[in-house]
PDB file of C-alpha atoms in Angstrom:
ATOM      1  CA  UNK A   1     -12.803 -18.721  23.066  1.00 44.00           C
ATOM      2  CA  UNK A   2     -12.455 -22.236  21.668  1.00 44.00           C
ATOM      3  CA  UNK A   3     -14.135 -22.206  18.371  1.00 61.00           C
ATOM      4  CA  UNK A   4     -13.567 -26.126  16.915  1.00 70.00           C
ATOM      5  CA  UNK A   5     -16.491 -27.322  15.895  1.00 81.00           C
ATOM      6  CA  UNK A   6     -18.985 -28.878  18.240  1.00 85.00           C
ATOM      7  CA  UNK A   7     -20.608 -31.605  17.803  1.00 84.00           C
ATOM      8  CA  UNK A   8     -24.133 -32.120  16.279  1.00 86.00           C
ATOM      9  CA  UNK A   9     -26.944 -30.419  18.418  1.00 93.00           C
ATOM     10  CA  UNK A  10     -30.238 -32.460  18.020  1.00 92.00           C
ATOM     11  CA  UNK A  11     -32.671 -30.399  16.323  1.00 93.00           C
ATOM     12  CA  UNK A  12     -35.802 -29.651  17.360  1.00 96.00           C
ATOM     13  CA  UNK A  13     -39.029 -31.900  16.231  1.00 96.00           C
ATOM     14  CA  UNK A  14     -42.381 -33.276  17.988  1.00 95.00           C
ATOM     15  CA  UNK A  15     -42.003 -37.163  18.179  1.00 94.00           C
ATOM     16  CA  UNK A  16     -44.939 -39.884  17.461  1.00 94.00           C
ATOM     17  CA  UNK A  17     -45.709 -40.065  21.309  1.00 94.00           C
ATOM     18  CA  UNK A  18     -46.158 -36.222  21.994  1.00 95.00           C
ATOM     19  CA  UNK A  19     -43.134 -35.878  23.601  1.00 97.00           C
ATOM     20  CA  UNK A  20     -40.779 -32.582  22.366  1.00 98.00           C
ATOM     21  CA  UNK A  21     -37.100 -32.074  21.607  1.00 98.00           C
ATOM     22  CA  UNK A  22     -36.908 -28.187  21.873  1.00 98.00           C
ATOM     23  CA  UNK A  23     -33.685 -25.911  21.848  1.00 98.00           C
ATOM     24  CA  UNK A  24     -33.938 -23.328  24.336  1.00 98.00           C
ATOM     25  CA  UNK A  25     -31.415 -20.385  24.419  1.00 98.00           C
ATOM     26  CA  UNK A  26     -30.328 -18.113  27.639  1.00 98.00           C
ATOM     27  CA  UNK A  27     -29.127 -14.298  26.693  1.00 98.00           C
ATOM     28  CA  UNK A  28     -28.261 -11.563  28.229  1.00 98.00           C
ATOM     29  CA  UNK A  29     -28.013  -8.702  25.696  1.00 98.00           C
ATOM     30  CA  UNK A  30     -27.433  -5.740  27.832  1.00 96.00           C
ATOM     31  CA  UNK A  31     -30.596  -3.465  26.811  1.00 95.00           C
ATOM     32  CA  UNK A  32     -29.129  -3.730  22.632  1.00 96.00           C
ATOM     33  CA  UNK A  33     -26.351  -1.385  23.587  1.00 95.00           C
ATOM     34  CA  UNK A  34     -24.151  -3.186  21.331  1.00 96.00           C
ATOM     35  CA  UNK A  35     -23.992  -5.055  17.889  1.00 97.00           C
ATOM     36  CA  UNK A  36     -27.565  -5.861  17.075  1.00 97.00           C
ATOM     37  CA  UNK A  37     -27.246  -7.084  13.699  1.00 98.00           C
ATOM     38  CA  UNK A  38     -24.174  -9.667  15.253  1.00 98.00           C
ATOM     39  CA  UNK A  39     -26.636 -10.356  18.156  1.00 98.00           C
ATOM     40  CA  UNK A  40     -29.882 -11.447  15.930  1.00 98.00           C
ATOM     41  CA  UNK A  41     -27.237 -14.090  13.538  1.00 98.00           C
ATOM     42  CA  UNK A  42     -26.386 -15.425  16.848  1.00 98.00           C
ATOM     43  CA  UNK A  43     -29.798 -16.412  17.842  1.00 98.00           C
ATOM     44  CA  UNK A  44     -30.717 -17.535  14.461  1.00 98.00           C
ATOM     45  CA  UNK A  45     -27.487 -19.623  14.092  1.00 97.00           C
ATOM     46  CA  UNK A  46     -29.055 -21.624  17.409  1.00 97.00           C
ATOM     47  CA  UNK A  47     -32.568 -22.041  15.875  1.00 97.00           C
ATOM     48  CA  UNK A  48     -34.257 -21.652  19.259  1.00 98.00           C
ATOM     49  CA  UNK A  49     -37.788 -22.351  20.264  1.00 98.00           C
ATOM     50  CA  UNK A  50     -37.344 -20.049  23.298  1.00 98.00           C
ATOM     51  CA  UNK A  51     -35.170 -18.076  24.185  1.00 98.00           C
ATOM     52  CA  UNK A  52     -34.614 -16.450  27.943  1.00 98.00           C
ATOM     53  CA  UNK A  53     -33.407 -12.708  27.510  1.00 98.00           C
ATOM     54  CA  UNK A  54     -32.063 -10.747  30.597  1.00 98.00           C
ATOM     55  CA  UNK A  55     -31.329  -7.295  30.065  1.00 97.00           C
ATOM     56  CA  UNK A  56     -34.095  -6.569  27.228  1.00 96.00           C
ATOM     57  CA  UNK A  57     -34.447  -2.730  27.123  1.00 94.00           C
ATOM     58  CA  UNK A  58     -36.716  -0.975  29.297  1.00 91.00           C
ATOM     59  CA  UNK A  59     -36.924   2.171  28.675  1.00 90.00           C
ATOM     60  CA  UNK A  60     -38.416   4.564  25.850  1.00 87.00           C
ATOM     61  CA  UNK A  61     -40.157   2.571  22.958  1.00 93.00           C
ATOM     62  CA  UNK A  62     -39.100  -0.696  24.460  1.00 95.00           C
ATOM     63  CA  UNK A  63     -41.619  -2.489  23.243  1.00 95.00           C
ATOM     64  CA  UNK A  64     -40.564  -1.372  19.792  1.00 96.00           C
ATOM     65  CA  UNK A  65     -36.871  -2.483  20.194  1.00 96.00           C
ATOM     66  CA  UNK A  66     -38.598  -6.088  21.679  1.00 96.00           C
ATOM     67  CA  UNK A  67     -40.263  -6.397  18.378  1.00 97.00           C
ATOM     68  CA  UNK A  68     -37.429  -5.692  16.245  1.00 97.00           C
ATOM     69  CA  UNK A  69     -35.200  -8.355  17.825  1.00 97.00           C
ATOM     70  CA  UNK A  70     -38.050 -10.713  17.757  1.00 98.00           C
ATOM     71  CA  UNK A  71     -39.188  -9.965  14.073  1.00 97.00           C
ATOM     72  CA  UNK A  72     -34.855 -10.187  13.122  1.00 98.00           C
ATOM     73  CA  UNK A  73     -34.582 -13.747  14.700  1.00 98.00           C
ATOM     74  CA  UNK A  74     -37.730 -15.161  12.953  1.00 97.00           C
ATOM     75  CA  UNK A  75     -39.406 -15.486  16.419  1.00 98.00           C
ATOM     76  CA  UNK A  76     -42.411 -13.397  18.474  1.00 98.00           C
ATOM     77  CA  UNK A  77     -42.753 -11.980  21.892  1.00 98.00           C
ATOM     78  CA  UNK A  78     -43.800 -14.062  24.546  1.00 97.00           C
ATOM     79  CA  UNK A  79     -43.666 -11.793  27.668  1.00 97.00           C
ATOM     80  CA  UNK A  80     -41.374  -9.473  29.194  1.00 97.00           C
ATOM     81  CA  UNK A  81     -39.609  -6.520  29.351  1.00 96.00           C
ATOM     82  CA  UNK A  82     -39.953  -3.758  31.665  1.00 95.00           C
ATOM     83  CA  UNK A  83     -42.849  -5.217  33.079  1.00 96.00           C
ATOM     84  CA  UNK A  84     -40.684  -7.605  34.267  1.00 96.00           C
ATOM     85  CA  UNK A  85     -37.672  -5.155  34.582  1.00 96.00           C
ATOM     86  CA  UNK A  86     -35.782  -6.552  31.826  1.00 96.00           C
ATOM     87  CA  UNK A  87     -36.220 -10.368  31.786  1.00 98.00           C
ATOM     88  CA  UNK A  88     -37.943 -11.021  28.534  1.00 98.00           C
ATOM     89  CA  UNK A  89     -38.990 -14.212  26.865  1.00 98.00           C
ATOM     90  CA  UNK A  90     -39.326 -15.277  22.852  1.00 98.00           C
ATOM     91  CA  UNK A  91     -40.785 -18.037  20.941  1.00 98.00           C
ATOM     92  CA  UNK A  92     -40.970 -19.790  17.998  1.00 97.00           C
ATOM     93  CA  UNK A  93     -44.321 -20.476  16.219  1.00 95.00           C
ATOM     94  CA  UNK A  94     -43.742 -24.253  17.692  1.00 95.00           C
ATOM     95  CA  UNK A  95     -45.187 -22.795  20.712  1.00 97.00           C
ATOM     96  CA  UNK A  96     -48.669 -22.779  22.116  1.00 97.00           C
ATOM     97  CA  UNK A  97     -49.489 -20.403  24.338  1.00 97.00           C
ATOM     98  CA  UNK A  98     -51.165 -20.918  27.371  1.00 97.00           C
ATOM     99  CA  UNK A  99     -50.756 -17.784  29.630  1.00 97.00           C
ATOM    100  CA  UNK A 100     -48.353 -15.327  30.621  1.00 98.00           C
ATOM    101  CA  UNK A 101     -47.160 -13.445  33.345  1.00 97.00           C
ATOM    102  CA  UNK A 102     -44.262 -10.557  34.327  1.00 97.00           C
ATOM    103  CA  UNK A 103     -43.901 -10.669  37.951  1.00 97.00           C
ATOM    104  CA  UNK A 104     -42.006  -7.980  39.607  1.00 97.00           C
ATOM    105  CA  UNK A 105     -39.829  -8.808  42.638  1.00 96.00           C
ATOM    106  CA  UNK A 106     -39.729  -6.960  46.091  1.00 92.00           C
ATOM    107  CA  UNK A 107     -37.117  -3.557  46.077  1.00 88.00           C
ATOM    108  CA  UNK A 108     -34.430  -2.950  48.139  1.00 88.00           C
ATOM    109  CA  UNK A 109     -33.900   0.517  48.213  1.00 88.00           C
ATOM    110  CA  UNK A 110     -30.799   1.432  46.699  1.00 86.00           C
ATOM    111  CA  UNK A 111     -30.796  -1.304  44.129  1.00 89.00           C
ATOM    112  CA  UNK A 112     -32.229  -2.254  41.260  1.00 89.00           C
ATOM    113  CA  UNK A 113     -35.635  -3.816  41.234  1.00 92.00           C
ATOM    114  CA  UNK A 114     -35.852  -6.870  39.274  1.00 97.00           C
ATOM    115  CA  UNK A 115     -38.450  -9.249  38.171  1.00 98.00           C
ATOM    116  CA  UNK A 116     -39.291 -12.737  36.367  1.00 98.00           C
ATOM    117  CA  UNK A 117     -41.057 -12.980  32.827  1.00 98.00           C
ATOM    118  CA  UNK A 118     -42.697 -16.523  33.131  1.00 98.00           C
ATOM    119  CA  UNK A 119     -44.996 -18.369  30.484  1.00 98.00           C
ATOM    120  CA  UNK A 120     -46.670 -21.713  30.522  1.00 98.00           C
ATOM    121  CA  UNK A 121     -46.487 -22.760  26.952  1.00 98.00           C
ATOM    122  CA  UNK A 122     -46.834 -26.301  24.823  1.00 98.00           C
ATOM    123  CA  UNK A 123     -45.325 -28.262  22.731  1.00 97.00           C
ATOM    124  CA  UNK A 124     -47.096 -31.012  20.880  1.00 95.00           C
ATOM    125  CA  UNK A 125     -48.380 -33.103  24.248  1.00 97.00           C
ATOM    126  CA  UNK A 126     -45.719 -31.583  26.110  1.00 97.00           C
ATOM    127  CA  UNK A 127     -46.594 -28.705  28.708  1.00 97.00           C
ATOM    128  CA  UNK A 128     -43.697 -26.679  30.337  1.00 98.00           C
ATOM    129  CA  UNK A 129     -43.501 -23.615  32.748  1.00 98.00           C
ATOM    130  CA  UNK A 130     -40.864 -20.909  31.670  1.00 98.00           C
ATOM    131  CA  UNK A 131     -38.627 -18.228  33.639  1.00 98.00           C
ATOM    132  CA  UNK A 132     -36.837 -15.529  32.386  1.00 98.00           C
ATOM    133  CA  UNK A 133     -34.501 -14.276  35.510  1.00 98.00           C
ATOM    134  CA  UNK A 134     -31.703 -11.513  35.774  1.00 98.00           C
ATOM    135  CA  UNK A 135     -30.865 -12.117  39.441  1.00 98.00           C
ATOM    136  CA  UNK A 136     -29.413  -8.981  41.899  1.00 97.00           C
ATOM    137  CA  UNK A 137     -25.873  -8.132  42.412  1.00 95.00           C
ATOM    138  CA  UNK A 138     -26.526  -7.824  46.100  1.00 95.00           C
ATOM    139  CA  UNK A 139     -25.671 -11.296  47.266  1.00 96.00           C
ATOM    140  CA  UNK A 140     -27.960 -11.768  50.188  1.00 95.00           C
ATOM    141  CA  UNK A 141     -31.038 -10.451  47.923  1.00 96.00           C
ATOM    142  CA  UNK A 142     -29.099 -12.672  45.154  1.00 96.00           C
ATOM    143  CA  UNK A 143     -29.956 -15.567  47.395  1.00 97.00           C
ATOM    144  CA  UNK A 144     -33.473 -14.691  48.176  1.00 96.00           C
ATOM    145  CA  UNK A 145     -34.574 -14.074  44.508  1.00 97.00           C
ATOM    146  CA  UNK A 146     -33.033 -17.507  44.052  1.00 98.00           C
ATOM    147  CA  UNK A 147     -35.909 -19.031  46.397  1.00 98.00           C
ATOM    148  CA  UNK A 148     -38.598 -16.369  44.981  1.00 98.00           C
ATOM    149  CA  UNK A 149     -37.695 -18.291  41.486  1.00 98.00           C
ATOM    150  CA  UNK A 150     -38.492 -21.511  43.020  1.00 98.00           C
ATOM    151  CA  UNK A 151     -41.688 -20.877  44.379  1.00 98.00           C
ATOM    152  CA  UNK A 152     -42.765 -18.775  41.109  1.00 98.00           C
ATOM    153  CA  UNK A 153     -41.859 -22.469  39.258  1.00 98.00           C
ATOM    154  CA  UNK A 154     -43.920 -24.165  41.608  1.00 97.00           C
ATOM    155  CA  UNK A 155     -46.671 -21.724  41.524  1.00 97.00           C
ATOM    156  CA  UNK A 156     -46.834 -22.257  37.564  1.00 97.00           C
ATOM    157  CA  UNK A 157     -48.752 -25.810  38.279  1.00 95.00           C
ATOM    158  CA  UNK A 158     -47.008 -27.229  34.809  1.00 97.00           C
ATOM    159  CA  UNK A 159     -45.515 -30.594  35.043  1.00 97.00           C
ATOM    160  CA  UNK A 160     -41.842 -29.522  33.659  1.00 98.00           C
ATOM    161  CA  UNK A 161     -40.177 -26.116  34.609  1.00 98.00           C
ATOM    162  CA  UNK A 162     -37.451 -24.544  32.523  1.00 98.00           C
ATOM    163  CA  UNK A 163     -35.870 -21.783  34.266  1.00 98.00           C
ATOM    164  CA  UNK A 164     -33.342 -19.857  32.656  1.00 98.00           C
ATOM    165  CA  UNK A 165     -30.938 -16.978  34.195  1.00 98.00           C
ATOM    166  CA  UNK A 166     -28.357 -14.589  34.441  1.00 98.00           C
ATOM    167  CA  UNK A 167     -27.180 -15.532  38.158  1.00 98.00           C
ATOM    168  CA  UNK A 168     -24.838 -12.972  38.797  1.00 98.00           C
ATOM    169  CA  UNK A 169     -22.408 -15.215  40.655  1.00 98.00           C
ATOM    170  CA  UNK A 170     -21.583 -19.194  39.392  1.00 97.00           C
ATOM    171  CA  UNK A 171     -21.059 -22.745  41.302  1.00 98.00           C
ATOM    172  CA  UNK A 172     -20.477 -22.952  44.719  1.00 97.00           C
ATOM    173  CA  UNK A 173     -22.140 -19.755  45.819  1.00 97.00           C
ATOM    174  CA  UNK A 174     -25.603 -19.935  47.766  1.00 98.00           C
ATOM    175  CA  UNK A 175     -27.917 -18.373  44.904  1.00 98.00           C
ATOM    176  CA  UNK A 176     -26.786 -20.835  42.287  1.00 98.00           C
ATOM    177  CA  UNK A 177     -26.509 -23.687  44.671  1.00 98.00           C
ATOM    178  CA  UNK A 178     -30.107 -23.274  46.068  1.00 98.00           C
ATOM    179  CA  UNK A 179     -31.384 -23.180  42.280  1.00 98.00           C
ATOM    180  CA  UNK A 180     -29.086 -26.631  41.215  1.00 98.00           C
ATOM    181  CA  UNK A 181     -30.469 -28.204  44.524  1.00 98.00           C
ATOM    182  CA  UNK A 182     -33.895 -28.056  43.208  1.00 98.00           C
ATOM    183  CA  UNK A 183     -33.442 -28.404  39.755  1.00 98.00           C
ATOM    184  CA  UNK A 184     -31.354 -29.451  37.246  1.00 98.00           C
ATOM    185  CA  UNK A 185     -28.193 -27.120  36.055  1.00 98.00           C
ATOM    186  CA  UNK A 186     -28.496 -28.911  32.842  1.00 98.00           C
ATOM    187  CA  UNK A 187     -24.297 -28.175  31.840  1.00 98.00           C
ATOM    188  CA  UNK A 188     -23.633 -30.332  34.670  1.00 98.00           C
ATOM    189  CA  UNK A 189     -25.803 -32.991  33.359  1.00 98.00           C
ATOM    190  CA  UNK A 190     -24.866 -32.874  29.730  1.00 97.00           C
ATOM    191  CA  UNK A 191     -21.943 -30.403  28.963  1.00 97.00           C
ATOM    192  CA  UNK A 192     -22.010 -30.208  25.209  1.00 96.00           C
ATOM    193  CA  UNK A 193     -20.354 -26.407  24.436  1.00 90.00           C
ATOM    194  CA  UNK A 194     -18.332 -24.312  26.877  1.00 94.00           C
ATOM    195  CA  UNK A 195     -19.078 -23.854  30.004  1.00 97.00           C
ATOM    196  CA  UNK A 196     -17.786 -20.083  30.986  1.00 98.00           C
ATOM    197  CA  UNK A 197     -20.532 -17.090  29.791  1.00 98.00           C
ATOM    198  CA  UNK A 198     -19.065 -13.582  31.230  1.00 98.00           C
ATOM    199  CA  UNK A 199     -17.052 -11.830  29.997  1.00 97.00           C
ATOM    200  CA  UNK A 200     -17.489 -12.270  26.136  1.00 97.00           C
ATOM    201  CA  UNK A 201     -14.428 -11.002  25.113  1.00 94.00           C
ATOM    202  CA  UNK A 202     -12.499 -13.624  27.563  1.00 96.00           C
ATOM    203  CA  UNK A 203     -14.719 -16.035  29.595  1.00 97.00           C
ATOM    204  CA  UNK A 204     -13.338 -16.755  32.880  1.00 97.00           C
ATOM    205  CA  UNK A 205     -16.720 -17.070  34.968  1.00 97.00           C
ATOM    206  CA  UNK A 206     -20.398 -19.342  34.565  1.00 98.00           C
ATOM    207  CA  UNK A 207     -23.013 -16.742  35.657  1.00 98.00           C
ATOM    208  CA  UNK A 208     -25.537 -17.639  32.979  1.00 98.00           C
ATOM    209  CA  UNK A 209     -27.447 -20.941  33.212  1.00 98.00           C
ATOM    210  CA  UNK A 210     -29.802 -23.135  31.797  1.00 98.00           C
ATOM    211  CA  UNK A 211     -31.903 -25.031  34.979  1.00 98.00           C
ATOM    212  CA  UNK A 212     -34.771 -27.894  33.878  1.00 98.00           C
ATOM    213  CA  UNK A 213     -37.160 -29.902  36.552  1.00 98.00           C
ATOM    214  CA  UNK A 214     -36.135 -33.403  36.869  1.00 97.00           C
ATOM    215  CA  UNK A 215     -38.728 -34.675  34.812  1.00 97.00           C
ATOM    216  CA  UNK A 216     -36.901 -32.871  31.777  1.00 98.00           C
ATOM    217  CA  UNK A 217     -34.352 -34.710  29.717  1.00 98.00           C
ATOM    218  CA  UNK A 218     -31.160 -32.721  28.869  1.00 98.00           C
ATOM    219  CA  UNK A 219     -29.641 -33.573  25.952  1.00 98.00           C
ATOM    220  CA  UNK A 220     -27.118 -31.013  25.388  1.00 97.00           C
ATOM    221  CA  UNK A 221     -25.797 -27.782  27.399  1.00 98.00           C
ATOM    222  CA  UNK A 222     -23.522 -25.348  27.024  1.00 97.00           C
ATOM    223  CA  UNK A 223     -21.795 -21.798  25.099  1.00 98.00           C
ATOM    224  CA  UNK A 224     -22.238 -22.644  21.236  1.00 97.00           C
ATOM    225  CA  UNK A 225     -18.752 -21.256  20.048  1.00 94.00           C
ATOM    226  CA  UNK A 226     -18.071 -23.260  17.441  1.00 91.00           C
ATOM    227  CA  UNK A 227     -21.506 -24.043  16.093  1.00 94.00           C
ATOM    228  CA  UNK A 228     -21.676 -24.437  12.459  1.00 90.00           C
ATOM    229  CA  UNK A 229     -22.930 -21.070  11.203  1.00 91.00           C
ATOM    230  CA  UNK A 230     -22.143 -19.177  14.208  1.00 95.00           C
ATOM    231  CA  UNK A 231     -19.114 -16.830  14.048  1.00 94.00           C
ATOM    232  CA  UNK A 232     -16.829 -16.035  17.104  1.00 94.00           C
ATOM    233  CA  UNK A 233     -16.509 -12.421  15.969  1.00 97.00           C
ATOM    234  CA  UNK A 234     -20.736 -12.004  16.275  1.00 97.00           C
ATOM    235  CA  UNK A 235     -20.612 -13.779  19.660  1.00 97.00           C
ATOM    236  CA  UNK A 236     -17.919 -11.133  20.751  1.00 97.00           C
ATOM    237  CA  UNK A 237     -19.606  -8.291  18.946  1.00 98.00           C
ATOM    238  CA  UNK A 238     -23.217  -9.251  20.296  1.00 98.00           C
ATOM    239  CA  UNK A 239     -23.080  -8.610  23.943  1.00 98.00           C
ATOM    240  CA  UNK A 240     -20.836  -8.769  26.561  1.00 97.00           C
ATOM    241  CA  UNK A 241     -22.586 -12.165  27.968  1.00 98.00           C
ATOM    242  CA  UNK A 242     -22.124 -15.438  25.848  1.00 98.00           C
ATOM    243  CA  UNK A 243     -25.633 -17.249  25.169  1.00 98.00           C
ATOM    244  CA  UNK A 244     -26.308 -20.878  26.925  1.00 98.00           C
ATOM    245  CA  UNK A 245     -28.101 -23.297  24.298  1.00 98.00           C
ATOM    246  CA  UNK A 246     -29.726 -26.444  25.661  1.00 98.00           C
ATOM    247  CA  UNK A 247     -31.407 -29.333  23.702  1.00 98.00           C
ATOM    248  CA  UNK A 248     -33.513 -30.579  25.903  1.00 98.00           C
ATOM    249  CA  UNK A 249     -36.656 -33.224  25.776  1.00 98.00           C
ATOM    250  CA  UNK A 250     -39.702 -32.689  27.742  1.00 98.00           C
ATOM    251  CA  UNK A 251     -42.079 -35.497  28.411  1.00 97.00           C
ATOM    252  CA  UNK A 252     -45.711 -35.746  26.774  1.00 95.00           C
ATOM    253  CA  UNK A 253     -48.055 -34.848  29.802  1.00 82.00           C
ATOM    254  CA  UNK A 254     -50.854 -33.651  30.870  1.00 73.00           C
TER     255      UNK A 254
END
């Protein structure tokens, strides 16, 4: 895991015209099975004003274990969780909250259901719609969850989307490619850390992404390993997925 220093992330601030530049971070933390106290200095080190879990627990007390991540990262719950069969979304107190929803997603018998944790949510003048997605293993459901995310984005009715998700496959297959054709895959547009997410230990695959509407400037995409503050040991210890941070700036609007 390269681990030279990056170079400076914009931070995150409201500018004269309404317009935001948030920091949005995509995690999957596999249900706090491993290091949590390495996992919660990782998502402080990135300062986020959201951040898109997949794999939040989901089971007994969940909402308890939500909380305690949350409450360690100096951020609340925005929705999620089992209700949404793991996808699970946090905030800063930057955020306004206009509604929420967990949506769960047809089943295929045999696998495992999944399900979207979505938001519409403000900052200063800016209004965005937010996804939270842990998409199936099963490649032809992979692919059909892909266009299920697309219409849930559309069905938000916000002027920006940010859609963030564990893919379960990278590039150049149909589930990825269907969500890039549509929106942004915002390491492609600005590639700022690395690129590869899974597995942490030794990254040789991008299954986790970071998607934004056109109308969304990126600014900055990519693995933070070698953020100032952020140690390669916690991002190995954390989880066995490496997080995707994204400065991005989202128009004032309506």
């Amino acid at each position: 895991m390269d681990q030279q220093l990056l170079p400076s992330l914009p931070k995150s601030r409201t500018e004269p015209d309404g317009s935001a530049v948030i920091r949005v971070l995509s995690y999957n933390i596999r249900s706090l099975r491993d290091d949590e106290e390495a996992l919660a200095r990782v998502i402080r080190a990135c300062a986020p004003d959201l951040v898109f879990v997949q794999e939040a627990p989901r089971f007994f007390r969940w909402r308890k274990h939500a909380a305690r991540l949350a409450a360690k990262t100096d951020l609340v719950v925005l929705g999620g969780g089992a209700t949404a069969a793991g996808p699970l979304l946090l905030c800063s107190l930057r955020a306004f909250v206009e509604r929420t929803e967990d949506v769960l997603l047809p089943r295929t018998p045999g696998l495992h259901r999944r399900g979207f944790a979505t938001a519409v949510v403000r900052f200063g003048a800016a209004r965005v719609g937010v996804i939270s997605a842990h998409l199936s293993l099963d490649a032809a459901e992979r692919r059909a969850q892909a266009g299920l995310l697309l219409d849930r984005a559309a069905a938000l009715e916000a002027p920006q989307v940010i859609a963030a998700a564990d893919v379960n496959e990278g590039p150049g297959g149909p589930a990825f490619d269907r969500l890039s054709a549509a929106l942004q895959d915002c390491w492609t547009v600005s590639p700022w850390g690395g690129a590869d997410t899974f597995p942490a230990s030794a990254p040789d695959r991008r299954i986790d992404a970071v998607f934004a509407s056109p109308g969304v400037e990126v600014l900055a995409c990519g693995v933070p390993a070698g953020l100032p503050g952020l140690a390669g040991a916690d991002l190995r210890a954390a989880t066995d997925h490496l997080p995707v941070l994204a400065a991005l700036r989202l128009p004032a609007g309506p």
